[in-house]
Amino acid sequence: MNHEVVVRLLPAAARTAMPWKNGGGVTREIAGAPEGAGTADFRWRVSLAEVAGDGPFSAFPGVDRTLTMVEGGGMELTVAGRPHLVESPYEPRDFAGDVATDCRLLGGPVVNFNVMWRRDAVAAPPAVAVVRGALPVEAALVVALSDAGAELGGRTLGRYDAALVDGRAHLLAKGPVAVVTGV
């Protein structure tokens, strides 16, 4: 049996900032499938979004999403007319990407970790957890969310660095780390 573990590093420094059409922020894609897919044809997509101002979120028909605030003073999201207060970092929140969603910042800009997937293109929704400490990870995307970083399969991850793990690897999350399975 071959138990080879492949850890593919996705450094934060290699990501390009893509400005939003409404001017309210920028997005940096971490990973997605199929590789190179745009916003109209991805199966799943993971990104970091810098939200600089109040305004509507882009609608993504047929898409569900998990949003985790990782920096900033919080925001109030109004999703399908219902308010949702997002004040604490590192708490994943699920909502439909195809319903009207507006954002009001509570204390300046925020950075959000986003996982999005097409309902009809994945067998099961990806799972998002924010962890600290030592644990094994298997077939996952791992993203360090703080300056404390992480060690993964003998590799070092700094703030916002990511790695795709194929196989089972040991993770030492020195600070909050997002682990996304099912991608």
JSON list of C-alpha atoms in Angstrom, two decimals, residues 6-154:
[
{"chain": "A", "resi": 6, "resn": "VAL", "atom": "CA", "xyz": [1.28, 15.18, -0.87]},
{"chain": "A", "resi": 7, "resn": "VAL", "atom": "CA", "xyz": [1.19, 18.69, 0.61]},
{"chain": "A", "resi": 8, "resn": "ARG", "atom": "CA", "xyz": [0.81, 21.38, -2.07]},
{"chain": "A", "resi": 9, "resn": "LEU", "atom": "CA", "xyz": [1.66, 24.82, -0.69]},
{"chain": "A", "resi": 10, "resn": "LEU", "atom": "CA", "xyz": [-0.45, 27.81, -1.79]},
{"chain": "A", "resi": 11, "resn": "PRO", "atom": "CA", "xyz": [1.45, 30.86, -0.50]},
{"chain": "A", "resi": 12, "resn": "ALA", "atom": "CA", "xyz": [-0.48, 34.03, 0.32]},
{"chain": "A", "resi": 13, "resn": "ALA", "atom": "CA", "xyz": [2.14, 36.14, -1.47]},
{"chain": "A", "resi": 14, "resn": "ALA", "atom": "CA", "xyz": [1.28, 34.49, -4.81]},
{"chain": "A", "resi": 15, "resn": "ARG", "atom": "CA", "xyz": [-2.39, 35.59, -4.80]},
{"chain": "A", "resi": 16, "resn": "THR", "atom": "CA", "xyz": [-3.71, 38.43, -6.93]},
{"chain": "A", "resi": 17, "resn": "ALA", "atom": "CA", "xyz": [-6.24, 40.90, -5.53]},
{"chain": "A", "resi": 18, "resn": "MET", "atom": "CA", "xyz": [-9.37, 41.08, -7.70]},
{"chain": "A", "resi": 19, "resn": "PRO", "atom": "CA", "xyz": [-11.34, 44.32, -7.12]},
{"chain": "A", "resi": 20, "resn": "TRP", "atom": "CA", "xyz": [-15.10, 44.02, -6.75]},
{"chain": "A", "resi": 21, "resn": "LYS", "atom": "CA", "xyz": [-17.36, 45.59, -9.34]},
{"chain": "A", "resi": 22, "resn": "ASN", "atom": "CA", "xyz": [-19.04, 47.72, -6.63]},
{"chain": "A", "resi": 23, "resn": "GLY", "atom": "CA", "xyz": [-15.70, 49.02, -5.32]},
{"chain": "A", "resi": 24, "resn": "GLY", "atom": "CA", "xyz": [-16.40, 47.74, -1.80]},
{"chain": "A", "resi": 25, "resn": "GLY", "atom": "CA", "xyz": [-13.36, 45.49, -1.50]},
{"chain": "A", "resi": 26, "resn": "VAL", "atom": "CA", "xyz": [-11.11, 42.89, -3.07]},
{"chain": "A", "resi": 27, "resn": "THR", "atom": "CA", "xyz": [-11.00, 39.09, -3.18]},
{"chain": "A", "resi": 28, "resn": "ARG", "atom": "CA", "xyz": [-7.96, 36.83, -3.29]},
{"chain": "A", "resi": 29, "resn": "GLU", "atom": "CA", "xyz": [-8.73, 33.29, -4.43]},
{"chain": "A", "resi": 30, "resn": "ILE", "atom": "CA", "xyz": [-6.92, 30.58, -2.47]},
{"chain": "A", "resi": 31, "resn": "ALA", "atom": "CA", "xyz": [-8.09, 27.50, -4.37]},
{"chain": "A", "resi": 32, "resn": "GLY", "atom": "CA", "xyz": [-10.97, 26.24, -6.47]},
{"chain": "A", "resi": 33, "resn": "ALA", "atom": "CA", "xyz": [-12.18, 23.51, -8.75]},
{"chain": "A", "resi": 34, "resn": "PRO", "atom": "CA", "xyz": [-11.92, 23.05, -11.53]},
{"chain": "A", "resi": 35, "resn": "GLU", "atom": "CA", "xyz": [-8.59, 24.84, -11.40]},
{"chain": "A", "resi": 36, "resn": "GLY", "atom": "CA", "xyz": [-8.75, 28.12, -13.31]},
{"chain": "A", "resi": 37, "resn": "ALA", "atom": "CA", "xyz": [-12.56, 28.30, -13.20]},
{"chain": "A", "resi": 38, "resn": "GLY", "atom": "CA", "xyz": [-14.17, 31.71, -12.97]},
{"chain": "A", "resi": 39, "resn": "THR", "atom": "CA", "xyz": [-17.02, 32.88, -10.78]},
{"chain": "A", "resi": 40, "resn": "ALA", "atom": "CA", "xyz": [-19.56, 31.51, -13.27]},
{"chain": "A", "resi": 41, "resn": "ASP", "atom": "CA", "xyz": [-18.27, 27.93, -13.53]},
{"chain": "A", "resi": 42, "resn": "PHE", "atom": "CA", "xyz": [-16.55, 26.84, -10.30]},
{"chain": "A", "resi": 43, "resn": "ARG", "atom": "CA", "xyz": [-17.64, 23.68, -8.45]},
{"chain": "A", "resi": 44, "resn": "TRP", "atom": "CA", "xyz": [-16.15, 25.02, -5.22]},
{"chain": "A", "resi": 45, "resn": "ARG", "atom": "CA", "xyz": [-14.07, 28.08, -4.40]},
{"chain": "A", "resi": 46, "resn": "VAL", "atom": "CA", "xyz": [-12.14, 29.25, -1.32]},
{"chain": "A", "resi": 47, "resn": "SER", "atom": "CA", "xyz": [-11.02, 32.86, -0.95]},
{"chain": "A", "resi": 48, "resn": "LEU", "atom": "CA", "xyz": [-10.20, 35.73, 1.37]},
{"chain": "A", "resi": 49, "resn": "ALA", "atom": "CA", "xyz": [-12.23, 38.90, 0.94]},
{"chain": "A", "resi": 50, "resn": "GLU", "atom": "CA", "xyz": [-11.21, 42.31, 2.22]},
{"chain": "A", "resi": 51, "resn": "VAL", "atom": "CA", "xyz": [-14.44, 44.24, 2.82]},
{"chain": "A", "resi": 52, "resn": "ALA", "atom": "CA", "xyz": [-13.71, 47.97, 2.84]},
{"chain": "A", "resi": 53, "resn": "GLY", "atom": "CA", "xyz": [-17.23, 49.40, 2.90]},
{"chain": "A", "resi": 54, "resn": "ASP", "atom": "CA", "xyz": [-20.91, 48.76, 3.43]},
{"chain": "A", "resi": 55, "resn": "GLY", "atom": "CA", "xyz": [-22.91, 47.33, 0.56]},
{"chain": "A", "resi": 56, "resn": "PRO", "atom": "CA", "xyz": [-24.49, 44.32, -1.09]},
{"chain": "A", "resi": 57, "resn": "PHE", "atom": "CA", "xyz": [-22.77, 40.98, -1.54]},
{"chain": "A", "resi": 58, "resn": "SER", "atom": "CA", "xyz": [-22.66, 39.61, -5.07]},
{"chain": "A", "resi": 59, "resn": "ALA", "atom": "CA", "xyz": [-25.38, 37.05, -5.78]},
{"chain": "A", "resi": 60, "resn": "PHE", "atom": "CA", "xyz": [-24.28, 33.55, -6.81]},
{"chain": "A", "resi": 61, "resn": "PRO", "atom": "CA", "xyz": [-27.27, 31.55, -8.13]},
{"chain": "A", "resi": 62, "resn": "GLY", "atom": "CA", "xyz": [-27.26, 27.90, -7.01]},
{"chain": "A", "resi": 63, "resn": "VAL", "atom": "CA", "xyz": [-24.36, 28.49, -4.60]},
{"chain": "A", "resi": 64, "resn": "ASP", "atom": "CA", "xyz": [-24.13, 28.03, -0.83]},
{"chain": "A", "resi": 65, "resn": "ARG", "atom": "CA", "xyz": [-21.39, 29.57, 1.23]},
{"chain": "A", "resi": 66, "resn": "THR", "atom": "CA", "xyz": [-19.64, 29.55, 4.58]},
{"chain": "A", "resi": 67, "resn": "LEU", "atom": "CA", "xyz": [-18.23, 32.89, 5.76]},
{"chain": "A", "resi": 68, "resn": "THR", "atom": "CA", "xyz": [-15.76, 33.22, 8.62]},
{"chain": "A", "resi": 69, "resn": "MET", "atom": "CA", "xyz": [-14.66, 36.68, 9.73]},
{"chain": "A", "resi": 70, "resn": "VAL", "atom": "CA", "xyz": [-10.93, 36.59, 10.51]},
{"chain": "A", "resi": 71, "resn": "GLU", "atom": "CA", "xyz": [-10.05, 40.29, 10.99]},
{"chain": "A", "resi": 72, "resn": "GLY", "atom": "CA", "xyz": [-11.88, 43.46, 11.90]},
{"chain": "A", "resi": 73, "resn": "GLY", "atom": "CA", "xyz": [-14.53, 44.96, 14.13]},
{"chain": "A", "resi": 74, "resn": "GLY", "atom": "CA", "xyz": [-17.46, 42.95, 12.86]},
{"chain": "A", "resi": 75, "resn": "MET", "atom": "CA", "xyz": [-20.39, 43.42, 10.55]},
{"chain": "A", "resi": 76, "resn": "GLU", "atom": "CA", "xyz": [-24.11, 43.05, 10.36]},
{"chain": "A", "resi": 77, "resn": "LEU", "atom": "CA", "xyz": [-25.27, 40.91, 7.48]},
{"chain": "A", "resi": 78, "resn": "THR", "atom": "CA", "xyz": [-28.86, 41.10, 6.30]},
{"chain": "A", "resi": 79, "resn": "VAL", "atom": "CA", "xyz": [-29.55, 37.79, 4.55]},
{"chain": "A", "resi": 80, "resn": "ALA", "atom": "CA", "xyz": [-32.94, 37.48, 2.83]},
{"chain": "A", "resi": 81, "resn": "GLY", "atom": "CA", "xyz": [-34.21, 40.34, 5.02]},
{"chain": "A", "resi": 82, "resn": "ARG", "atom": "CA", "xyz": [-33.02, 38.80, 8.33]},
{"chain": "A", "resi": 83, "resn": "PRO", "atom": "CA", "xyz": [-30.19, 40.46, 10.31]},
{"chain": "A", "resi": 84, "resn": "HIS", "atom": "CA", "xyz": [-27.19, 38.39, 11.43]},
{"chain": "A", "resi": 85, "resn": "LEU", "atom": "CA", "xyz": [-24.58, 39.96, 13.71]},
{"chain": "A", "resi": 86, "resn": "VAL", "atom": "CA", "xyz": [-21.01, 38.81, 12.96]},
{"chain": "A", "resi": 87, "resn": "GLU", "atom": "CA", "xyz": [-18.93, 40.12, 15.86]},
{"chain": "A", "resi": 88, "resn": "SER", "atom": "CA", "xyz": [-16.64, 37.25, 16.82]},
{"chain": "A", "resi": 89, "resn": "PRO", "atom": "CA", "xyz": [-13.80, 36.09, 14.61]},
{"chain": "A", "resi": 90, "resn": "TYR", "atom": "CA", "xyz": [-13.26, 32.47, 13.62]},
{"chain": "A", "resi": 91, "resn": "GLU", "atom": "CA", "xyz": [-16.93, 31.39, 13.77]},
{"chain": "A", "resi": 92, "resn": "PRO", "atom": "CA", "xyz": [-18.02, 29.85, 10.44]},
{"chain": "A", "resi": 93, "resn": "ARG", "atom": "CA", "xyz": [-21.52, 30.90, 9.31]},
{"chain": "A", "resi": 94, "resn": "ASP", "atom": "CA", "xyz": [-23.49, 29.24, 6.53]},
{"chain": "A", "resi": 95, "resn": "PHE", "atom": "CA", "xyz": [-25.93, 30.98, 4.20]},
{"chain": "A", "resi": 96, "resn": "ALA", "atom": "CA", "xyz": [-27.30, 30.78, 0.67]},
{"chain": "A", "resi": 97, "resn": "GLY", "atom": "CA", "xyz": [-25.30, 32.71, -1.90]},
{"chain": "A", "resi": 98, "resn": "ASP", "atom": "CA", "xyz": [-28.28, 33.33, -4.13]},
{"chain": "A", "resi": 99, "resn": "VAL", "atom": "CA", "xyz": [-30.38, 35.42, -1.74]},
{"chain": "A", "resi": 100, "resn": "ALA", "atom": "CA", "xyz": [-30.07, 39.17, -1.28]},
{"chain": "A", "resi": 101, "resn": "THR", "atom": "CA", "xyz": [-27.30, 39.83, 1.27]},
{"chain": "A", "resi": 102, "resn": "ASP", "atom": "CA", "xyz": [-26.23, 43.27, 2.48]},
{"chain": "A", "resi": 103, "resn": "CYS", "atom": "CA", "xyz": [-23.32, 44.13, 4.76]},
{"chain": "A", "resi": 104, "resn": "ARG", "atom": "CA", "xyz": [-22.93, 46.96, 7.24]},
{"chain": "A", "resi": 105, "resn": "LEU", "atom": "CA", "xyz": [-19.48, 47.23, 8.84]},
{"chain": "A", "resi": 106, "resn": "LEU", "atom": "CA", "xyz": [-19.49, 47.81, 12.61]},
{"chain": "A", "resi": 107, "resn": "GLY", "atom": "CA", "xyz": [-15.95, 49.06, 13.16]},
{"chain": "A", "resi": 108, "resn": "GLY", "atom": "CA", "xyz": [-14.08, 49.51, 9.92]},
{"chain": "A", "resi": 109, "resn": "PRO", "atom": "CA", "xyz": [-12.86, 47.05, 7.31]},
{"chain": "A", "resi": 110, "resn": "VAL", "atom": "CA", "xyz": [-12.99, 43.27, 7.82]},
{"chain": "A", "resi": 111, "resn": "VAL", "atom": "CA", "xyz": [-11.37, 40.25, 6.21]},
{"chain": "A", "resi": 112, "resn": "ASN", "atom": "CA", "xyz": [-13.57, 37.22, 5.58]},
{"chain": "A", "resi": 113, "resn": "PHE", "atom": "CA", "xyz": [-12.58, 33.64, 4.79]},
{"chain": "A", "resi": 114, "resn": "ASN", "atom": "CA", "xyz": [-15.12, 32.32, 2.26]},
{"chain": "A", "resi": 115, "resn": "VAL", "atom": "CA", "xyz": [-15.95, 28.82, 1.10]},
{"chain": "A", "resi": 116, "resn": "MET", "atom": "CA", "xyz": [-18.50, 28.59, -1.74]},
{"chain": "A", "resi": 117, "resn": "TRP", "atom": "CA", "xyz": [-19.88, 25.58, -3.59]},
{"chain": "A", "resi": 118, "resn": "ARG", "atom": "CA", "xyz": [-22.51, 24.86, -6.23]},
{"chain": "A", "resi": 119, "resn": "ARG", "atom": "CA", "xyz": [-25.34, 22.76, -4.79]},
{"chain": "A", "resi": 120, "resn": "ASP", "atom": "CA", "xyz": [-25.70, 20.71, -7.97]},
{"chain": "A", "resi": 121, "resn": "ALA", "atom": "CA", "xyz": [-21.96, 20.15, -8.50]},
{"chain": "A", "resi": 122, "resn": "VAL", "atom": "CA", "xyz": [-20.77, 18.60, -5.21]},
{"chain": "A", "resi": 123, "resn": "ALA", "atom": "CA", "xyz": [-21.83, 15.31, -3.63]},
{"chain": "A", "resi": 124, "resn": "ALA", "atom": "CA", "xyz": [-21.84, 16.87, -0.16]},
{"chain": "A", "resi": 125, "resn": "PRO", "atom": "CA", "xyz": [-21.18, 20.41, 1.08]},
{"chain": "A", "resi": 126, "resn": "PRO", "atom": "CA", "xyz": [-17.64, 21.16, 2.21]},
{"chain": "A", "resi": 127, "resn": "ALA", "atom": "CA", "xyz": [-17.17, 21.33, 5.98]},
{"chain": "A", "resi": 128, "resn": "VAL", "atom": "CA", "xyz": [-15.33, 24.28, 7.55]},
{"chain": "A", "resi": 129, "resn": "ALA", "atom": "CA", "xyz": [-13.78, 24.20, 11.02]},
{"chain": "A", "resi": 130, "resn": "VAL", "atom": "CA", "xyz": [-11.40, 26.62, 12.72]},
{"chain": "A", "resi": 131, "resn": "VAL", "atom": "CA", "xyz": [-8.99, 24.72, 14.94]},
{"chain": "A", "resi": 132, "resn": "ARG", "atom": "CA", "xyz": [-6.01, 25.21, 17.25]},
{"chain": "A", "resi": 133, "resn": "GLY", "atom": "CA", "xyz": [-3.60, 22.59, 18.52]},
{"chain": "A", "resi": 134, "resn": "ALA", "atom": "CA", "xyz": [-2.32, 19.32, 17.13]},
{"chain": "A", "resi": 135, "resn": "LEU", "atom": "CA", "xyz": [-4.41, 16.98, 15.01]},
{"chain": "A", "resi": 136, "resn": "PRO", "atom": "CA", "xyz": [-4.26, 14.80, 11.92]},
{"chain": "A", "resi": 137, "resn": "VAL", "atom": "CA", "xyz": [-5.85, 16.15, 8.75]},
{"chain": "A", "resi": 138, "resn": "GLU", "atom": "CA", "xyz": [-6.77, 14.14, 5.71]},
{"chain": "A", "resi": 139, "resn": "ALA", "atom": "CA", "xyz": [-7.72, 15.27, 2.20]},
{"chain": "A", "resi": 140, "resn": "ALA", "atom": "CA", "xyz": [-8.26, 18.90, 3.19]},
{"chain": "A", "resi": 141, "resn": "LEU", "atom": "CA", "xyz": [-7.43, 22.50, 2.45]},
{"chain": "A", "resi": 142, "resn": "VAL", "atom": "CA", "xyz": [-5.66, 24.12, 5.41]},
{"chain": "A", "resi": 143, "resn": "VAL", "atom": "CA", "xyz": [-5.32, 27.92, 5.79]},
{"chain": "A", "resi": 144, "resn": "ALA", "atom": "CA", "xyz": [-3.40, 29.66, 8.61]},
{"chain": "A", "resi": 145, "resn": "LEU", "atom": "CA", "xyz": [-5.58, 32.58, 9.77]},
{"chain": "A", "resi": 146, "resn": "SER", "atom": "CA", "xyz": [-3.15, 34.42, 12.07]},
{"chain": "A", "resi": 147, "resn": "ASP", "atom": "CA", "xyz": [0.47, 35.45, 12.45]},
{"chain": "A", "resi": 148, "resn": "ALA", "atom": "CA", "xyz": [0.98, 32.44, 14.76]},
{"chain": "A", "resi": 149, "resn": "GLY", "atom": "CA", "xyz": [0.86, 30.20, 11.68]},
{"chain": "A", "resi": 150, "resn": "ALA", "atom": "CA", "xyz": [1.00, 26.43, 11.57]},
{"chain": "A", "resi": 151, "resn": "GLU", "atom": "CA", "xyz": [3.18, 23.43, 10.82]},
{"chain": "A", "resi": 152, "resn": "LEU", "atom": "CA", "xyz": [1.73, 20.91, 8.37]},
{"chain": "A", "resi": 153, "resn": "GLY", "atom": "CA", "xyz": [3.48, 17.75, 7.27]},
{"chain": "A", "resi": 154, "resn": "GLY", "atom": "CA", "xyz": [6.87, 19.33, 7.98]}
]
